[in-house]
Amino acid sequence: TYYVGRKELIEQIIGYIDGNREAKVIQLKSRSGVGKSSTLALLANKLEDKNYNVEIHDVRDIKSILDVYSIIYRFTGVDKMPQDFLEVEEAIKELAQNGKTNILIVDQFESTFFRPDIFQAYEDIATIISKLGSNIYFCLARKNDQITTYDNTFISLQRLNALSQNYELRDFSIEESKLLLERINENAD
């Protein structure tokens, strides 16, 4: 209701997906508090309006690898929940046959930096999707302004970055800030 601005960025991302581009991993990066979560929610709605299969979730809700398997189960619609990454790969391959465009959207991705097992699971999913080169995209949003304290002997963004098309979510312009405040004030009753 109150979302303003970023229209060009959202159109770029949708255009990228519609163009069936080679890189199947999309990263949306910004500093803290700029609106990544809101942008992802609006992006998901616009993609669903195009009848695309969209799964969006906040990675902070993922407590174990079983939760990752559950996300893949829900996203792919396979008959039974995967029990390991061979089954995850099979589920994703099966999804590629559905004739639709499919987008797995992950918010707060930087939360995985403190959980090497969860980070590895998502990196493996991104790699599977990239290798397929089909109609499936993996879109993640993460902060790029925090000095992270993760142990880089366990976590490296090198492979993920190499697979990705990157977009930056910039701060609101002055005009966008004014419009947002106006919309909020109009609906504050």
Tab-separated table of C-alpha atoms in Angstrom:
chain	number	residue	atom	x	y	z
A	1	THR	CA	0.000	0.000	0.000
A	2	TYR	CA	2.737	2.468	0.930
A	3	TYR	CA	5.486	1.208	-1.349
A	4	VAL	CA	7.082	3.931	-3.457
A	5	GLY	CA	9.999	4.170	-5.825
A	6	ARG	CA	12.287	1.391	-7.050
A	7	LYS	CA	9.979	0.826	-10.043
A	8	GLU	CA	12.906	0.786	-12.471
A	9	LEU	CA	14.851	-1.708	-10.340
A	10	ILE	CA	11.880	-4.068	-10.062
A	11	GLU	CA	11.283	-3.804	-13.800
A	12	GLN	CA	14.973	-4.591	-14.429
A	13	ILE	CA	14.815	-7.727	-12.294
A	14	ILE	CA	11.553	-8.908	-13.871
A	15	GLY	CA	12.959	-8.163	-17.319
A	16	TYR	CA	16.053	-10.156	-16.458
A	17	ILE	CA	13.919	-13.150	-15.444
A	18	ASP	CA	11.594	-12.766	-18.430
A	19	GLY	CA	14.631	-12.718	-20.715
A	20	ASN	CA	15.647	-16.165	-19.452
A	21	ARG	CA	19.182	-14.950	-18.869
A	22	GLU	CA	22.088	-17.276	-18.286
A	23	ALA	CA	22.869	-16.418	-14.656
A	24	LYS	CA	20.082	-17.986	-12.594
A	25	VAL	CA	21.140	-16.468	-9.274
A	26	ILE	CA	20.099	-12.893	-8.530
A	27	GLN	CA	21.463	-10.927	-5.591
A	28	LEU	CA	19.769	-7.788	-4.296
A	29	LYS	CA	22.189	-5.923	-2.049
A	30	SER	CA	21.895	-2.770	0.025
A	31	ARG	CA	22.794	-1.267	3.302
A	32	SER	CA	20.617	-1.999	6.323
A	33	GLY	CA	17.125	-0.533	6.434
A	34	VAL	CA	16.809	0.546	2.807
A	35	GLY	CA	13.840	-1.708	2.015
A	36	LYS	CA	15.101	-5.053	0.729
A	37	SER	CA	12.296	-7.003	2.390
A	38	SER	CA	9.586	-4.689	1.058
A	39	THR	CA	11.136	-4.769	-2.390
A	40	LEU	CA	11.245	-8.573	-2.357
A	41	ALA	CA	7.613	-8.742	-1.244
A	42	LEU	CA	6.521	-6.443	-4.064
A	43	LEU	CA	8.707	-8.332	-6.548
A	44	ALA	CA	7.135	-11.630	-5.436
A	45	ASN	CA	3.620	-10.184	-5.894
A	46	LYS	CA	4.425	-8.923	-9.386
A	47	LEU	CA	5.952	-12.281	-10.361
A	48	GLU	CA	2.930	-14.155	-8.990
A	49	ASP	CA	0.682	-11.823	-11.031
A	50	LYS	CA	2.518	-13.167	-14.092
A	51	ASN	CA	1.511	-16.678	-12.979
A	52	TYR	CA	5.071	-17.571	-12.004
A	53	ASN	CA	5.714	-20.089	-9.247
A	54	VAL	CA	7.209	-18.043	-6.390
A	55	GLU	CA	8.442	-19.128	-2.973
A	56	ILE	CA	9.574	-16.335	-0.662
A	57	HIS	CA	10.884	-16.776	2.857
A	58	ASP	CA	13.044	-15.162	5.514
A	59	VAL	CA	16.137	-17.245	6.174
A	60	ARG	CA	16.053	-16.258	9.863
A	61	ASP	CA	13.152	-18.724	10.151
A	62	ILE	CA	15.388	-21.593	8.999
A	63	LYS	CA	16.624	-23.459	12.064
A	64	SER	CA	18.006	-26.630	10.485
A	65	ILE	CA	18.635	-28.423	7.221
A	66	LEU	CA	15.193	-30.017	7.644
A	67	ASP	CA	13.678	-26.550	7.273
A	68	VAL	CA	15.595	-26.112	4.008
A	69	TYR	CA	14.215	-29.445	2.782
A	70	SER	CA	10.733	-28.241	3.741
A	71	ILE	CA	11.175	-25.055	1.695
A	72	ILE	CA	12.267	-27.102	-1.329
A	73	TYR	CA	9.298	-29.441	-0.817
A	74	ARG	CA	6.886	-26.494	-0.782
A	75	PHE	CA	8.622	-24.730	-3.706
A	76	THR	CA	8.847	-27.748	-5.986
A	77	GLY	CA	5.549	-29.437	-5.096
A	78	VAL	CA	7.098	-32.908	-5.216
A	79	ASP	CA	5.266	-35.859	-3.672
A	80	LYS	CA	7.476	-36.215	-0.597
A	81	MET	CA	9.858	-34.013	1.309
A	82	PRO	CA	13.515	-34.455	0.267
A	83	GLN	CA	15.683	-36.235	2.819
A	84	ASP	CA	19.098	-35.287	1.407
A	85	PHE	CA	20.638	-33.131	-1.290
A	86	LEU	CA	20.388	-35.804	-3.953
A	87	GLU	CA	16.628	-35.685	-3.460
A	88	VAL	CA	16.737	-31.858	-3.392
A	89	GLU	CA	18.451	-31.924	-6.777
A	90	GLU	CA	15.880	-34.394	-8.133
A	91	ALA	CA	13.026	-32.213	-6.853
A	92	ILE	CA	14.502	-29.139	-8.534
A	93	LYS	CA	15.017	-31.077	-11.778
A	94	GLU	CA	11.376	-32.179	-11.627
A	95	LEU	CA	10.295	-28.567	-11.069
A	96	ALA	CA	12.178	-27.540	-14.217
A	97	GLN	CA	9.728	-29.684	-16.193
A	98	ASN	CA	6.613	-27.766	-15.081
A	99	GLY	CA	6.731	-25.318	-17.997
A	100	LYS	CA	6.503	-22.298	-15.691
A	101	THR	CA	9.034	-19.763	-14.538
A	102	ASN	CA	9.984	-20.562	-10.934
A	103	ILE	CA	11.656	-18.193	-8.483
A	104	LEU	CA	12.949	-19.072	-5.023
A	105	ILE	CA	13.345	-15.812	-3.063
A	106	VAL	CA	15.375	-15.706	0.138
A	107	ASP	CA	15.410	-12.638	2.382
A	108	GLN	CA	17.988	-11.803	5.080
A	109	PHE	CA	20.569	-14.061	3.463
A	110	GLU	CA	23.393	-12.628	5.572
A	111	SER	CA	21.896	-14.551	8.510
A	112	THR	CA	23.326	-17.720	6.973
A	113	PHE	CA	26.880	-16.418	7.460
A	114	PHE	CA	26.739	-17.524	11.084
A	115	ARG	CA	25.378	-20.962	10.170
A	116	PRO	CA	27.847	-22.629	7.784
A	117	ASP	CA	25.578	-25.661	7.318
A	118	ILE	CA	22.634	-23.495	6.259
A	119	PHE	CA	24.854	-21.288	4.074
A	120	GLN	CA	26.207	-24.411	2.376
A	121	ALA	CA	22.683	-25.718	1.791
A	122	TYR	CA	21.618	-22.517	0.028
A	123	GLU	CA	24.857	-22.358	-1.927
A	124	ASP	CA	24.241	-25.945	-3.066
A	125	ILE	CA	20.696	-25.010	-4.141
A	126	ALA	CA	22.047	-22.022	-6.082
A	127	THR	CA	24.607	-24.279	-7.758
A	128	ILE	CA	21.964	-26.867	-8.700
A	129	ILE	CA	19.720	-24.181	-10.172
A	130	SER	CA	22.653	-22.655	-12.060
A	131	LYS	CA	23.746	-25.992	-13.501
A	132	LEU	CA	20.250	-26.711	-14.795
A	133	GLY	CA	20.151	-23.448	-16.705
A	134	SER	CA	16.402	-23.791	-17.016
A	135	ASN	CA	13.354	-21.825	-15.942
A	136	ILE	CA	14.297	-21.626	-12.257
A	137	TYR	CA	15.840	-18.608	-10.525
A	138	PHE	CA	17.300	-18.191	-7.052
A	139	CYS	CA	16.941	-14.628	-5.772
A	140	LEU	CA	18.502	-13.556	-2.497
A	141	ALA	CA	18.713	-10.280	-0.629
A	142	ARG	CA	21.517	-9.409	1.717
A	143	LYS	CA	23.058	-6.491	3.480
A	144	ASN	CA	26.306	-5.208	2.082
A	145	ASP	CA	27.164	-2.619	4.724
A	146	GLN	CA	27.959	-4.708	7.782
A	147	ILE	CA	31.361	-5.876	8.754
A	148	THR	CA	30.679	-9.550	9.190
A	149	THR	CA	32.329	-11.626	11.846
A	150	TYR	CA	31.811	-14.971	10.176
A	151	ASP	CA	34.768	-17.315	9.860
A	152	ASN	CA	35.735	-17.122	6.200
A	153	THR	CA	37.384	-20.521	6.434
A	154	PHE	CA	33.801	-21.864	6.498
A	155	ILE	CA	31.978	-19.201	4.468
A	156	SER	CA	33.105	-17.777	1.152
A	157	LEU	CA	30.886	-15.731	-1.116
A	158	GLN	CA	33.201	-16.246	-4.064
A	159	ARG	CA	31.237	-19.059	-5.732
A	160	LEU	CA	27.854	-17.469	-5.066
A	161	ASN	CA	29.064	-14.123	-6.421
A	162	ALA	CA	30.454	-15.826	-9.534
A	163	LEU	CA	27.023	-17.356	-10.244
A	164	SER	CA	25.088	-14.138	-9.698
A	165	GLN	CA	23.593	-11.187	-11.463
A	166	ASN	CA	23.818	-8.374	-8.903
A	167	TYR	CA	21.472	-5.463	-8.271
A	168	GLU	CA	21.910	-2.671	-5.757
A	169	LEU	CA	18.978	-1.208	-3.874
A	170	ARG	CA	19.898	2.418	-3.300
A	171	ASP	CA	18.630	4.767	-0.629
A	172	PHE	CA	15.443	6.675	-1.328
A	173	SER	CA	15.826	9.863	-3.296
A	174	ILE	CA	14.502	12.997	-1.619
A	175	GLU	CA	11.430	12.868	-3.865
A	176	GLU	CA	10.768	9.224	-2.984
A	177	SER	CA	11.162	9.988	0.734
A	178	LYS	CA	8.631	12.808	0.507
A	179	LEU	CA	6.167	10.621	-1.413
A	180	LEU	CA	6.493	7.820	1.148
A	181	LEU	CA	5.812	10.210	4.030
A	182	GLU	CA	2.815	11.652	2.170
A	183	ARG	CA	1.342	8.177	1.595
A	184	ILE	CA	1.822	7.242	5.233
A	185	ASN	CA	0.224	10.505	6.404
A	186	GLU	CA	-2.741	10.024	4.046
A	187	ASN	CA	-3.444	6.626	5.570
A	188	ALA	CA	-2.582	7.380	9.202
A	189	ASP	CA	-6.212	7.812	10.247
